[in-house]
Short mmCIF file of C-alpha atoms (C1' of nucleotides) in Angstrom, two decimals:
data_model
loop_
_atom_site.label_atom_id
_atom_site.label_comp_id
_atom_site.label_asym_id
_atom_site.label_seq_id
_atom_site.Cartn_x
_atom_site.Cartn_y
_atom_site.Cartn_z
CA MET X 1 -20.06 -38.69 50.51
CA LEU X 2 -19.60 -35.47 48.86
CA ARG X 3 -18.35 -32.33 50.14
CA LYS X 4 -18.22 -28.84 49.33
CA PRO X 5 -15.29 -28.02 46.91
CA THR X 6 -12.56 -26.12 48.89
CA SER X 7 -11.15 -23.06 47.29
CA LYS X 8 -8.24 -25.00 46.28
CA GLU X 9 -10.31 -27.06 43.72
CA THR X 10 -13.04 -24.09 42.59
CA ALA X 11 -11.17 -21.57 40.65
CA ARG X 12 -12.65 -18.08 41.76
CA LYS X 13 -12.76 -16.85 38.34
CA PRO X 14 -12.50 -19.41 35.79
CA ASN X 15 -13.95 -17.00 33.32
CA MET X 16 -10.30 -15.22 33.03
CA ARG X 17 -8.43 -18.52 32.28
CA GLU X 18 -11.27 -19.66 30.22
CA ALA X 19 -11.35 -16.11 28.34
CA ILE X 20 -7.56 -16.33 27.97
CA LEU X 21 -7.72 -19.87 26.28
CA ALA X 22 -10.54 -18.87 23.95
CA ALA X 23 -9.15 -15.73 22.86
CA ALA X 24 -5.65 -17.53 22.14
CA GLU X 25 -7.59 -20.26 19.94
CA GLU X 26 -9.02 -17.64 17.94
CA LEU X 27 -5.98 -15.76 17.59
CA PHE X 28 -3.76 -18.43 17.02
CA ALA X 29 -6.07 -19.77 14.65
CA THR X 30 -6.37 -16.86 12.26
CA ASN X 31 -2.73 -15.59 12.64
CA GLY X 32 -0.45 -18.12 13.21
CA PHE X 33 1.31 -18.78 16.46
CA ASN X 34 4.41 -16.42 16.24
CA ALA X 35 2.46 -13.43 14.82
CA VAL X 36 0.39 -13.29 18.31
CA SER X 37 2.00 -12.00 21.05
CA VAL X 38 1.08 -12.69 24.80
CA ARG X 39 -0.16 -9.10 25.06
CA ASP X 40 -2.23 -9.46 21.98
CA ILE X 41 -3.92 -12.58 23.95
CA ALA X 42 -4.34 -10.87 27.01
CA GLN X 43 -5.85 -7.83 25.98
CA ALA X 44 -8.45 -9.61 23.83
CA ALA X 45 -9.41 -11.73 26.93
CA GLY X 46 -9.63 -8.74 28.97
CA ALA X 47 -6.81 -9.86 30.98
CA ASN X 48 -3.28 -8.61 32.25
CA PRO X 49 -0.09 -10.26 30.24
CA GLY X 50 0.77 -11.73 33.75
CA SER X 51 -2.40 -13.51 33.91
CA VAL X 52 -1.29 -15.49 30.91
CA THR X 53 2.07 -16.52 32.55
CA TYR X 54 0.25 -17.01 36.02
CA HIS X 55 -2.25 -19.61 34.45
CA PHE X 56 0.21 -21.24 31.56
CA LYS X 57 3.72 -20.44 32.67
CA THR X 58 4.65 -19.86 28.78
CA LYS X 59 3.10 -19.50 25.50
CA ASP X 60 4.15 -22.88 24.54
CA GLY X 61 1.87 -23.98 27.84
CA LEU X 62 -0.72 -21.99 26.77
CA LEU X 63 -0.93 -23.50 23.22
CA LEU X 64 -0.54 -27.19 24.96
CA GLU X 65 -3.43 -26.44 27.17
CA ILE X 66 -5.51 -25.52 24.05
CA TYR X 67 -4.85 -28.77 22.78
CA ARG X 68 -5.49 -30.71 25.88
CA ARG X 69 -8.61 -29.31 26.38
CA HIS X 70 -9.91 -30.31 22.83
CA CYS X 71 -8.13 -33.66 22.00
CA GLY X 72 -9.97 -35.72 24.43
CA PRO X 73 -13.76 -34.50 23.81
CA MET X 74 -12.53 -34.59 20.05
CA ASN X 75 -11.63 -37.97 19.94
CA LEU X 76 -14.25 -39.00 22.08
CA ARG X 77 -16.93 -37.97 19.83
CA ARG X 78 -15.36 -39.19 16.66
CA SER X 79 -15.33 -42.92 18.22
CA GLU X 80 -18.69 -42.57 18.94
CA LEU X 81 -19.77 -41.57 15.83
CA LEU X 82 -17.30 -44.14 14.16
CA ALA X 83 -18.91 -46.79 16.36
CA ALA X 84 -22.34 -46.08 15.17
CA ALA X 85 -21.18 -45.55 11.56
CA LYS X 86 -19.69 -48.92 11.77
CA ARG X 87 -23.02 -50.41 12.37
CA VAL X 88 -24.59 -49.27 9.08
CA ARG X 89 -25.21 -52.49 7.08
CA ASP X 90 -25.13 -51.12 3.46
CA LEU X 91 -21.54 -50.94 2.20
CA GLN X 92 -22.14 -47.86 0.26
CA ASP X 93 -23.93 -46.17 3.13
CA ARG X 94 -21.48 -47.26 5.97
CA LEU X 95 -18.53 -45.65 3.77
CA GLU X 96 -20.35 -42.29 3.74
CA ALA X 97 -21.45 -42.84 7.44
CA VAL X 98 -17.64 -43.30 8.48
CA VAL X 99 -16.57 -40.06 6.21
CA ARG X 100 -19.14 -38.14 8.08
CA ALA X 101 -18.42 -39.57 11.63
CA TYR X 102 -14.66 -37.96 10.62
CA VAL X 103 -15.96 -34.56 9.31
CA VAL X 104 -18.78 -33.63 11.26
CA PRO X 105 -16.92 -32.92 14.79
CA ALA X 106 -14.18 -31.11 12.96
CA PHE X 107 -16.89 -28.66 11.74
CA THR X 108 -19.34 -27.87 14.86
CA SER X 109 -19.41 -24.68 16.17
CA GLY X 110 -16.69 -22.95 17.75
CA SER X 111 -18.11 -22.15 20.99
CA ASP X 112 -19.26 -25.66 21.59
CA LEU X 113 -16.85 -26.70 24.11
CA ALA X 114 -16.72 -30.46 23.86
CA GLY X 115 -17.19 -31.15 20.47
CA GLY X 116 -13.76 -30.05 18.92
CA GLY X 117 -15.01 -27.14 16.70
CA ALA X 118 -14.20 -25.31 13.57
CA ARG X 119 -11.93 -22.83 15.19
CA PHE X 120 -9.80 -25.70 17.06
CA THR X 121 -9.47 -27.45 13.42
CA ARG X 122 -8.59 -24.13 11.87
CA LEU X 123 -5.78 -23.79 14.49
CA ARG X 124 -4.38 -27.54 13.91
CA ALA X 125 -4.52 -26.34 10.21
CA VAL X 126 -2.69 -23.52 10.81
CA MET X 127 -0.18 -25.21 13.57
CA SER X 128 0.90 -27.81 10.75
CA ALA X 129 1.32 -25.65 8.11
CA GLU X 130 3.42 -23.44 10.52
CA GLY X 131 5.21 -26.94 11.44
CA ASN X 132 4.89 -25.94 15.12
CA GLU X 133 6.81 -28.52 17.55
CA VAL X 134 4.51 -28.57 20.26
CA ALA X 135 1.52 -29.07 18.05
CA ARG X 136 3.22 -31.75 16.16
CA LYS X 137 4.16 -33.81 18.91
CA ILE X 138 0.86 -33.82 20.87
CA ILE X 139 -0.96 -34.47 17.20
CA ALA X 140 1.14 -37.57 16.33
CA GLN X 141 0.72 -39.11 19.53
CA THR X 142 -3.31 -38.02 19.82
CA PHE X 143 -4.61 -38.46 16.30
CA ASP X 144 -2.70 -40.88 14.51
CA ASP X 145 -4.96 -43.82 16.67
CA THR X 146 -7.76 -41.98 15.60
CA SER X 147 -6.65 -41.81 12.04
CA HIS X 148 -6.01 -45.68 11.71
CA ALA X 149 -9.27 -46.35 13.25
CA PHE X 150 -10.90 -44.22 10.44
CA ILE X 151 -8.58 -45.82 7.77
CA ASP X 152 -9.48 -49.26 8.78
CA ALA X 153 -13.27 -48.64 9.07
CA ILE X 154 -12.95 -47.26 5.26
CA HIS X 155 -10.81 -50.09 4.42
CA ASP X 156 -13.69 -52.45 5.59
CA SER X 157 -15.96 -50.84 3.16
CA LEU X 158 -13.85 -50.75 0.16
CA PRO X 159 -11.63 -54.32 0.67
CA HIS X 160 -10.81 -54.10 -2.82
CA ILE X 161 -8.58 -50.89 -2.64
CA PRO X 162 -5.19 -51.32 -1.01
CA ARG X 163 -4.60 -49.67 2.07
CA THR X 164 -2.04 -47.55 0.75
CA ASP X 165 -4.59 -45.96 -1.39
CA ILE X 166 -6.84 -45.27 1.61
CA VAL X 167 -4.14 -43.58 3.36
CA TRP X 168 -3.72 -41.28 0.44
CA ARG X 169 -6.88 -40.35 0.03
CA SER X 170 -7.94 -39.80 3.71
CA HIS X 171 -4.91 -37.68 3.71
CA PHE X 172 -6.40 -35.40 0.86
CA LEU X 173 -9.57 -35.40 3.21
CA LEU X 174 -8.06 -33.77 5.95
CA GLY X 175 -6.18 -31.33 3.54
CA ALA X 176 -9.36 -30.52 2.05
CA LEU X 177 -11.20 -30.14 5.69
CA TYR X 178 -8.17 -27.89 6.69
CA TYR X 179 -8.30 -25.54 3.93
CA SER X 180 -11.74 -25.00 3.63
CA LEU X 181 -11.75 -23.78 7.45
CA VAL X 182 -8.65 -21.87 6.62
CA THR X 183 -10.34 -20.22 3.48
CA PRO X 184 -13.58 -20.36 3.54
CA ASP X 185 -13.73 -16.98 1.61
CA ARG X 186 -12.13 -18.31 -1.43
CA VAL X 187 -15.16 -20.46 -2.25
CA SER X 188 -17.49 -17.45 -2.17
CA ARG X 189 -15.06 -15.52 -4.21
CA LEU X 190 -14.70 -18.20 -7.00
CA SER X 191 -18.52 -19.13 -7.03
CA ARG X 192 -19.04 -15.50 -7.41
CA GLY X 193 -20.90 -15.52 -4.75
CA GLU X 194 -23.64 -18.49 -5.69
CA ALA X 195 -21.80 -20.71 -2.72
CA ASP X 196 -21.25 -19.45 1.01
CA GLY X 197 -17.92 -20.91 1.96
CA GLY X 198 -18.50 -20.26 5.60
CA ASP X 199 -21.39 -22.39 5.86
CA PRO X 200 -20.46 -25.31 8.03
CA ALA X 201 -23.72 -27.40 6.69
CA ASN X 202 -23.12 -26.76 2.91
CA ALA X 203 -19.15 -27.47 3.51
CA ILE X 204 -19.87 -30.69 5.03
CA GLU X 205 -21.98 -32.03 2.27
CA GLN X 206 -20.11 -31.05 -0.27
CA LEU X 207 -16.96 -32.58 1.18
CA VAL X 208 -18.42 -35.46 2.27
CA GLN X 209 -19.81 -36.14 -1.33
CA ALA X 210 -16.75 -35.41 -2.96
CA THR X 211 -14.73 -37.86 -0.48
CA VAL X 212 -16.80 -40.46 -0.64
CA ALA X 213 -16.20 -40.28 -4.97
CA ALA X 214 -12.83 -40.23 -4.05
CA PHE X 215 -12.42 -43.26 -1.85
CA GLN X 216 -14.24 -45.03 -4.38
CA ALA X 217 -12.15 -44.04 -7.35
CA PRO X 218 -10.61 -47.40 -8.80
CA ALA X 219 -7.09 -48.65 -7.08
CA LEU X 220 -3.64 -46.78 -8.43
CA ASP X 221 -2.08 -49.95 -9.62
CA GLN X 222 -4.31 -51.39 -11.86
CA ALA X 223 -5.92 -48.28 -12.98
CA VAL X 224 -3.25 -46.86 -14.75
CA PRO X 225 -0.73 -49.23 -16.76
CA ALA X 226 -2.58 -49.89 -19.80
CA LYS X 227 -3.40 -46.50 -20.53
CA ARG X 228 -1.40 -43.67 -22.20
CA ARG X 229 -0.79 -40.71 -19.85
CA PRO X 230 -2.17 -37.90 -21.47
CA VAL X 231 -0.82 -34.43 -21.61
CA VAL X 232 2.09 -34.22 -19.26
CA SER X 233 5.32 -33.23 -21.05
CA SER X 234 6.71 -29.80 -20.73
CA LYS X 235 6.20 -28.84 -24.57
CA THR X 236 2.38 -27.99 -25.39
CA MET D 1 23.18 -2.25 -32.43
CA LEU D 2 23.49 -4.03 -29.15
CA ARG D 3 25.90 -2.43 -26.50
CA LYS D 4 27.65 -3.56 -23.58
CA PRO D 5 25.57 -3.48 -20.44
CA THR D 6 26.63 -1.27 -18.10
CA SER D 7 27.25 -1.61 -14.82
CA LYS D 8 24.11 -0.30 -13.66
CA GLU D 9 22.10 -3.27 -15.48
CA THR D 10 24.39 -6.02 -14.72
CA ALA D 11 24.65 -7.29 -10.91
CA ARG D 12 27.81 -7.99 -9.89
CA LYS D 13 26.93 -10.96 -7.79
CA PRO D 14 23.56 -12.14 -8.71
CA ASN D 15 24.42 -14.88 -6.39
CA MET D 16 23.70 -12.94 -3.26
CA ARG D 17 20.43 -11.75 -4.50
CA GLU D 18 19.57 -15.17 -5.42
CA ALA D 19 21.01 -17.03 -2.32
CA ILE D 20 18.77 -14.78 -0.27
CA LEU D 21 15.52 -15.39 -2.22
CA ALA D 22 16.15 -19.15 -2.27
CA ALA D 23 16.92 -19.13 1.38
CA ALA D 24 13.81 -16.82 2.61
CA GLU D 25 11.67 -19.11 0.43
CA GLU D 26 12.75 -22.40 2.11
CA LEU D 27 12.64 -20.81 5.52
CA PHE D 28 9.17 -19.41 5.23
CA ALA D 29 7.99 -22.17 3.91
CA THR D 30 8.96 -24.41 6.38
CA ASN D 31 8.50 -22.30 9.27
CA GLY D 32 6.05 -19.41 8.41
CA PHE D 33 6.54 -15.71 8.03
CA ASN D 34 6.82 -14.49 11.44
CA ALA D 35 8.66 -17.40 12.63
CA VAL D 36 11.84 -16.32 10.49
CA SER D 37 13.92 -13.84 11.07
CA VAL D 38 15.76 -11.23 8.54
CA ARG D 39 18.73 -12.38 10.37
CA ASP D 40 18.03 -16.34 9.94
CA ILE D 41 17.42 -15.92 6.36
CA ALA D 42 20.72 -13.98 5.91
CA GLN D 43 22.68 -16.35 7.69
CA ALA D 44 21.12 -19.47 5.90
CA ALA D 45 22.17 -17.53 2.77
CA GLY D 46 25.73 -16.80 3.83
CA ALA D 47 25.07 -13.01 3.54
CA ASN D 48 24.64 -9.98 6.06
CA PRO D 49 21.35 -8.98 7.49
CA GLY D 50 21.89 -5.61 5.93
CA SER D 51 22.11 -7.34 2.38
CA VAL D 52 18.66 -8.19 2.69
CA THR D 53 17.58 -4.73 3.56
CA TYR D 54 19.61 -3.61 0.64
CA HIS D 55 17.98 -5.50 -1.94
CA PHE D 56 14.63 -5.89 -0.62
CA LYS D 57 14.19 -2.90 1.38
CA THR D 58 11.72 -4.64 4.06
CA LYS D 59 11.03 -8.17 5.17
CA ASP D 60 7.53 -7.91 3.17
CA GLY D 61 9.30 -6.59 0.23
CA LEU D 62 11.18 -9.96 0.12
CA LEU D 63 8.38 -12.14 0.17
CA LEU D 64 6.62 -10.34 -2.37
CA GLU D 65 9.54 -10.43 -4.73
CA ILE D 66 9.43 -14.35 -4.03
CA TYR D 67 5.90 -14.28 -5.35
CA ARG D 68 6.53 -12.10 -8.34
CA ARG D 69 9.39 -14.45 -9.35
CA HIS D 70 7.07 -17.28 -9.49
CA CYS D 71 3.80 -16.33 -10.21
CA GLY D 72 4.27 -15.36 -13.91
CA PRO D 73 6.23 -18.47 -15.03
CA MET D 74 4.04 -20.80 -13.15
CA ASN D 75 0.92 -19.40 -14.44
CA LEU D 76 2.38 -19.33 -17.65
CA ARG D 77 3.04 -22.98 -17.14
CA ARG D 78 -0.30 -23.97 -16.22
CA SER D 79 -1.85 -21.89 -19.23
CA GLU D 80 0.36 -24.25 -21.46
CA LEU D 81 -0.78 -27.08 -19.97
CA LEU D 82 -4.22 -26.11 -19.66
CA ALA D 83 -4.48 -25.43 -23.22
CA ALA D 84 -3.10 -28.76 -24.44
CA ALA D 85 -5.39 -30.82 -21.99
CA LYS D 86 -8.53 -28.89 -23.44
CA ARG D 87 -7.41 -30.30 -26.99
CA VAL D 88 -8.13 -33.96 -25.67
CA ARG D 89 -11.19 -35.50 -27.33
CA ASP D 90 -12.25 -37.82 -24.91
CA LEU D 91 -14.07 -36.27 -22.24
CA GLN D 92 -12.97 -38.27 -19.43
CA ASP D 93 -9.41 -38.17 -20.58
CA ARG D 94 -9.67 -34.29 -20.77
CA LEU D 95 -10.91 -34.37 -17.21
CA GLU D 96 -7.76 -35.92 -15.98
CA ALA D 97 -5.60 -34.12 -17.92
CA VAL D 98 -6.96 -30.55 -17.15
CA VAL D 99 -6.53 -31.74 -13.30
CA ARG D 100 -3.09 -33.08 -14.16
CA ALA D 101 -2.38 -29.41 -15.73
CA TYR D 102 -3.36 -27.81 -12.59
CA VAL D 103 -1.65 -30.13 -10.00
CA VAL D 104 1.81 -30.84 -11.97
CA PRO D 105 3.43 -27.49 -12.25
CA ALA D 106 2.42 -27.40 -8.30
CA PHE D 107 4.76 -30.41 -7.75
CA THR D 108 7.91 -29.78 -9.77
CA SER D 109 11.27 -29.72 -8.18
CA GLY D 110 11.83 -27.10 -6.13
CA SER D 111 15.17 -26.03 -7.52
CA ASP D 112 13.25 -25.60 -10.85
CA LEU D 113 13.54 -22.01 -11.40
CA ALA D 114 10.64 -21.41 -14.00
CA GLY D 115 8.12 -23.83 -13.02
CA GLY D 116 6.66 -23.02 -9.97
CA GLY D 117 7.66 -25.62 -8.03
CA ALA D 118 7.05 -27.49 -4.44
CA ARG D 119 8.89 -25.07 -2.59
CA PHE D 120 6.74 -22.07 -3.67
CA THR D 121 3.56 -24.29 -3.49
CA ARG D 122 4.32 -25.21 0.01
CA LEU D 123 5.10 -21.46 0.82
CA ARG D 124 1.57 -20.59 -0.77
CA ALA D 125 0.12 -23.19 1.65
CA VAL D 126 1.67 -21.62 4.66
CA MET D 127 1.33 -18.07 4.05
CA SER D 128 -2.52 -18.80 3.12
CA ALA D 129 -2.64 -20.71 6.75
CA GLU D 130 -1.07 -17.58 8.46
CA GLY D 131 -3.54 -15.27 6.74
CA ASN D 132 -0.59 -13.33 5.51
CA GLU D 133 -1.70 -10.02 4.10
CA VAL D 134 0.94 -9.57 1.72
CA ALA D 135 0.15 -13.03 0.17
CA ARG D 136 -3.53 -12.47 0.43
CA LYS D 137 -3.40 -9.46 -1.98
CA ILE D 138 -1.16 -10.82 -4.67
CA ILE D 139 -2.79 -14.23 -4.55
CA ALA D 140 -6.17 -12.96 -5.42
CA GLN D 141 -5.13 -10.91 -8.12
CA THR D 142 -2.87 -13.35 -9.51
CA PHE D 143 -4.53 -16.72 -9.14
CA ASP D 144 -8.16 -16.10 -9.39
CA ASP D 145 -7.95 -15.77 -13.21
CA THR D 146 -6.12 -18.91 -13.45
CA SER D 147 -8.34 -21.07 -10.71
CA HIS D 148 -11.43 -19.63 -12.95
CA ALA D 149 -9.81 -20.85 -16.19
CA PHE D 150 -9.31 -24.18 -14.88
CA ILE D 151 -13.10 -24.53 -13.23
CA ASP D 152 -14.54 -23.75 -16.70
CA ALA D 153 -12.46 -26.20 -18.30
CA ILE D 154 -13.51 -29.12 -15.66
CA HIS D 155 -16.86 -27.64 -16.18
CA ASP D 156 -17.03 -28.12 -19.79
CA SER D 157 -15.80 -31.83 -19.09
CA LEU D 158 -18.74 -31.93 -16.90
CA PRO D 159 -21.62 -30.12 -17.92
CA HIS D 160 -24.12 -31.65 -15.91
CA ILE D 161 -22.37 -30.81 -12.52
CA PRO D 162 -23.36 -27.38 -11.29
CA ARG D 163 -20.62 -24.91 -11.45
CA THR D 164 -21.11 -24.34 -7.37
CA ASP D 165 -20.10 -28.04 -6.87
CA ILE D 166 -16.84 -27.70 -9.15
CA VAL D 167 -16.01 -24.74 -7.21
CA TRP D 168 -16.01 -26.96 -3.99
CA ARG D 169 -14.38 -29.57 -5.53
CA SER D 170 -11.64 -27.62 -7.03
CA HIS D 171 -11.07 -25.69 -3.55
CA PHE D 172 -10.77 -29.31 -2.06
CA LEU D 173 -8.31 -30.26 -4.53
CA LEU D 174 -6.35 -27.36 -3.74
CA GLY D 175 -6.46 -27.99 -0.19
CA ALA D 176 -5.45 -31.64 -0.66
CA LEU D 177 -2.53 -30.53 -2.88
CA TYR D 178 -1.43 -27.98 -0.25
CA TYR D 179 -1.65 -30.32 2.71
CA SER D 180 0.59 -33.12 0.76
CA LEU D 181 3.30 -30.78 0.23
CA VAL D 182 3.27 -29.36 3.71
CA THR D 183 2.96 -32.94 5.80
CA PRO D 184 4.13 -35.66 3.54
CA ASP D 185 5.60 -37.23 6.59
CA ARG D 186 2.07 -37.93 7.97
CA VAL D 187 1.12 -40.10 5.04
CA SER D 188 4.58 -42.10 5.32
CA ARG D 189 3.57 -42.45 9.05
CA LEU D 190 0.15 -43.57 8.35
CA SER D 191 0.74 -46.15 5.74
CA ARG D 192 3.53 -47.64 8.21
CA GLY D 193 6.26 -46.90 5.48
CA GLU D 194 4.41 -48.48 2.53
CA ALA D 195 4.05 -45.26 0.87
CA ASP D 196 6.36 -42.46 0.52
CA GLY D 197 4.70 -38.93 1.02
CA GLY D 198 7.47 -37.15 -0.19
CA ASP D 199 7.80 -38.83 -3.76
CA PRO D 200 6.30 -35.95 -5.75
CA ALA D 201 5.41 -39.03 -8.68
CA ASN D 202 3.38 -40.68 -6.22
CA ALA D 203 1.58 -37.65 -4.85
CA ILE D 204 0.66 -36.77 -8.26
CA GLU D 205 -0.87 -39.86 -9.42
CA GLN D 206 -2.68 -40.49 -5.97
CA LEU D 207 -4.00 -36.91 -6.26
CA VAL D 208 -5.15 -36.92 -9.86
CA GLN D 209 -6.67 -40.39 -9.16
CA ALA D 210 -8.65 -39.19 -6.44
CA THR D 211 -9.69 -35.89 -7.48
CA VAL D 212 -10.86 -37.04 -10.93
CA ALA D 213 -13.47 -39.43 -8.95
CA ALA D 214 -14.42 -36.39 -6.88
CA PHE D 215 -15.36 -34.15 -9.63
CA GLN D 216 -17.17 -36.97 -11.22
CA ALA D 217 -19.34 -37.41 -8.26
CA PRO D 218 -23.05 -37.04 -8.40
CA ALA D 219 -24.35 -33.10 -8.10
CA LEU D 220 -25.27 -32.59 -4.45
CA ASP D 221 -28.77 -30.95 -5.23
CA GLN D 222 -30.27 -34.18 -6.65
CA ALA D 223 -27.86 -36.66 -4.92
CA VAL D 224 -29.26 -36.42 -1.28
CA PRO D 225 -33.02 -35.26 -1.15
CA ALA D 226 -34.64 -38.67 -1.27
CA LYS D 227 -32.32 -40.57 0.63
CA ARG D 228 -32.32 -40.38 4.80
CA ARG D 229 -29.27 -38.94 6.10
CA PRO D 230 -27.81 -41.87 8.11
CA VAL D 231 -25.83 -41.57 11.55
CA VAL D 232 -25.31 -38.27 12.04
CA SER D 233 -27.09 -37.15 15.38
CA SER D 234 -25.04 -36.61 18.83
CA LYS D 235 -26.56 -39.91 20.56
CA THR D 236 -24.83 -43.00 19.53
"C1'" DT I 1 45.36 4.87 -11.56
"C1'" DT I 2 41.53 7.41 -10.28
"C1'" DA I 3 36.67 8.26 -10.02
"C1'" DT I 4 32.29 6.40 -9.80
"C1'" DC I 5 28.97 3.22 -8.81
"C1'" DT I 6 27.16 -0.85 -7.00
"C1'" DT I 7 27.39 -4.11 -3.32
"C1'" DT I 8 28.43 -6.17 1.32
"C1'" DT I 9 29.78 -5.14 5.95
"C1'" DG I 10 29.39 -3.63 10.82
"C1'" DT I 11 26.80 -1.47 14.08
"C1'" DA I 12 23.42 0.48 16.41
"C1'" DC I 13 18.51 2.31 17.44
"C1'" DG I 14 14.00 2.05 18.83
"C1'" DA I 15 10.18 -1.28 19.38
"C1'" DT I 16 8.48 -5.39 20.84
"C1'" DA I 17 9.12 -10.18 22.16
"C1'" DG I 18 8.46 -13.57 26.51
"C1'" DT I 19 8.90 -14.07 31.26
"C1'" DA I 20 9.38 -12.97 35.95
"C1'" DC I 21 8.27 -11.30 40.25
"C1'" DA I 22 6.64 -8.04 44.00
"C1'" DA I 23 2.63 -5.70 45.69
"C1'" DA I 24 -2.38 -5.24 45.47
"C1'" DT I 25 -6.88 -7.43 45.32
"C1'" DC I 26 -10.34 -10.55 45.68
"C1'" DA I 27 -12.95 -14.72 47.38
"C1'" DC I 28 -14.07 -17.55 50.96
"C1'" DA I 29 -13.35 -20.43 55.64
"C1'" DT I 30 -13.28 -19.45 60.44
"C1'" DA N 1 -13.96 -9.38 60.73
"C1'" DT N 2 -9.90 -11.43 59.58
"C1'" DG N 3 -6.81 -14.22 57.99
"C1'" DT N 4 -5.32 -17.13 54.21
"C1'" DG N 5 -4.26 -18.67 49.84
"C1'" DA N 6 -5.64 -17.80 45.00
"C1'" DT N 7 -5.65 -14.83 41.63
"C1'" DT N 8 -4.87 -10.15 39.20
"C1'" DT N 9 -1.86 -6.26 38.36
"C1'" DG N 10 2.08 -3.35 37.13
"C1'" DT N 11 6.50 -2.98 35.99
"C1'" DA N 12 10.76 -4.26 34.57
"C1'" DC N 13 14.45 -7.09 32.81
"C1'" DT N 14 16.79 -9.37 28.86
"C1'" DA N 15 16.33 -10.86 24.26
"C1'" DT N 16 15.54 -9.82 19.68
"C1'" DC N 17 13.03 -7.76 16.14
"C1'" DG N 18 12.99 -5.06 11.75
"C1'" DT N 19 15.29 -1.58 9.86
"C1'" DA N 20 18.78 2.60 9.20
"C1'" DC N 21 23.26 4.10 7.78
"C1'" DA N 22 27.86 5.14 7.41
"C1'" DA N 23 31.88 2.96 6.31
"C1'" DA N 24 34.69 -1.05 3.76
"C1'" DA N 25 35.34 -3.62 -0.40
"C1'" DG N 26 34.41 -4.73 -4.73
"C1'" DA N 27 33.95 -3.78 -9.72
"C1'" DT N 28 34.16 -0.95 -14.20
"C1'" DA N 29 34.91 3.28 -17.45
"C1'" DA N 30 38.03 6.62 -18.09
#
DNA sequence: TTATCTTTTGTACGATAGTACAAATCACAT
DNA sequence: ATGTGATTTGTACTATCGTACAAAAGATAA
């Protein structure tokens, strides 16, 4: 039998708590953790600084809650997309589908609650750059499983490439992904306005295309030995 | 006639100033700008907080001086390597040489004064993630020229690829580069110890190999249209 | 030595940080 | 309507921040 939810369970103004989370997410993602004060967050959310303490106890607690909010849904969505991608028969197509399954949820619109979202991905990028401790802990225990699943799936599509190389290349993928969300304006600037770095669809296509090719590159071990390495030494 | 340098020109203890710069560089690169206090820097350098103010006036001034120290030499070295790379006859080899010319100076040892260095690159990565204003200004006016030179050189090796695609892919390269320096341990972790993410030579080879392949990927425009896009929609 | 200039030290000031907490306010069950 | 627990507000405390500045120390030229 389902009962009416009591006031203990139903937040009266879920808007406030949610507004604080959203404001913090945005501010952290654009300015870093330490550059943003609790008062900044409260003001952006139209709340009182005390409210932040009430809902999340500490500033770290607020960050932790942001991660908790997103990690589950994001990994779920990635798993779904990965499972579907694995069912693609053609090896080349499957590789692309797997990469896409990894990339797409990271770019989905920021206001999207459950999809992960570009804003949360940008937040993760910034936290990883700052070496934030809270983020580091929750990331390692939440995303490594997913990362391994993707690496395995990619390895299945490219059996002749050593796993080590695939790890490196998927690492590069994540770096490129992060950076695309952190500094999209740089793309617009360098392309002299011919490309819009902020357009997610554009970024996804470019990233997927480039990454698939990178994964398909010959393995490192047998690729280099016979060839001379050109133009590395210090003197021109 | 050359005269003995007066005390006005010769710093008596260049060690202190240099030690502060080095300490700040390291701390900023690992923790971000706002997480590090002037007192932290002074302590790490074995100096007094007041010394920092004396030499660099403000905390921003200190960051600015770090950039000034590195930008010139780094761009010079890149230009040299790029010029040499451009002289490589074979198109495939030339592309690799150009990419290497871009990557190598960014990874050279941190204690190396004039080469740019991994530490300074990591610093730039962190500052860009934090959206640091001082860094943004000096970066845009110092590195965009270099970036364009590399993009042009790559375009010369790949005339059939639209410039827009090359801009995107070089953007991905920089993101991968940054991330490799920011979180090298992740590579070690995900490869279960089979790769050392902190080994520069390793990282360089992996990055160059992957990036060359990415640049060589078919152009986006003509690559996609006839094909159905597999497995993107929300439902599995 | 003494005078002068550079560098380092010690300390202090105002601003702002995170957080705690009591009072006020609100929404709802009764 | 009223009481009750959840939330919001206002404010205050302590710590630490960036920076200023006077005094001490060190080095050099005469």
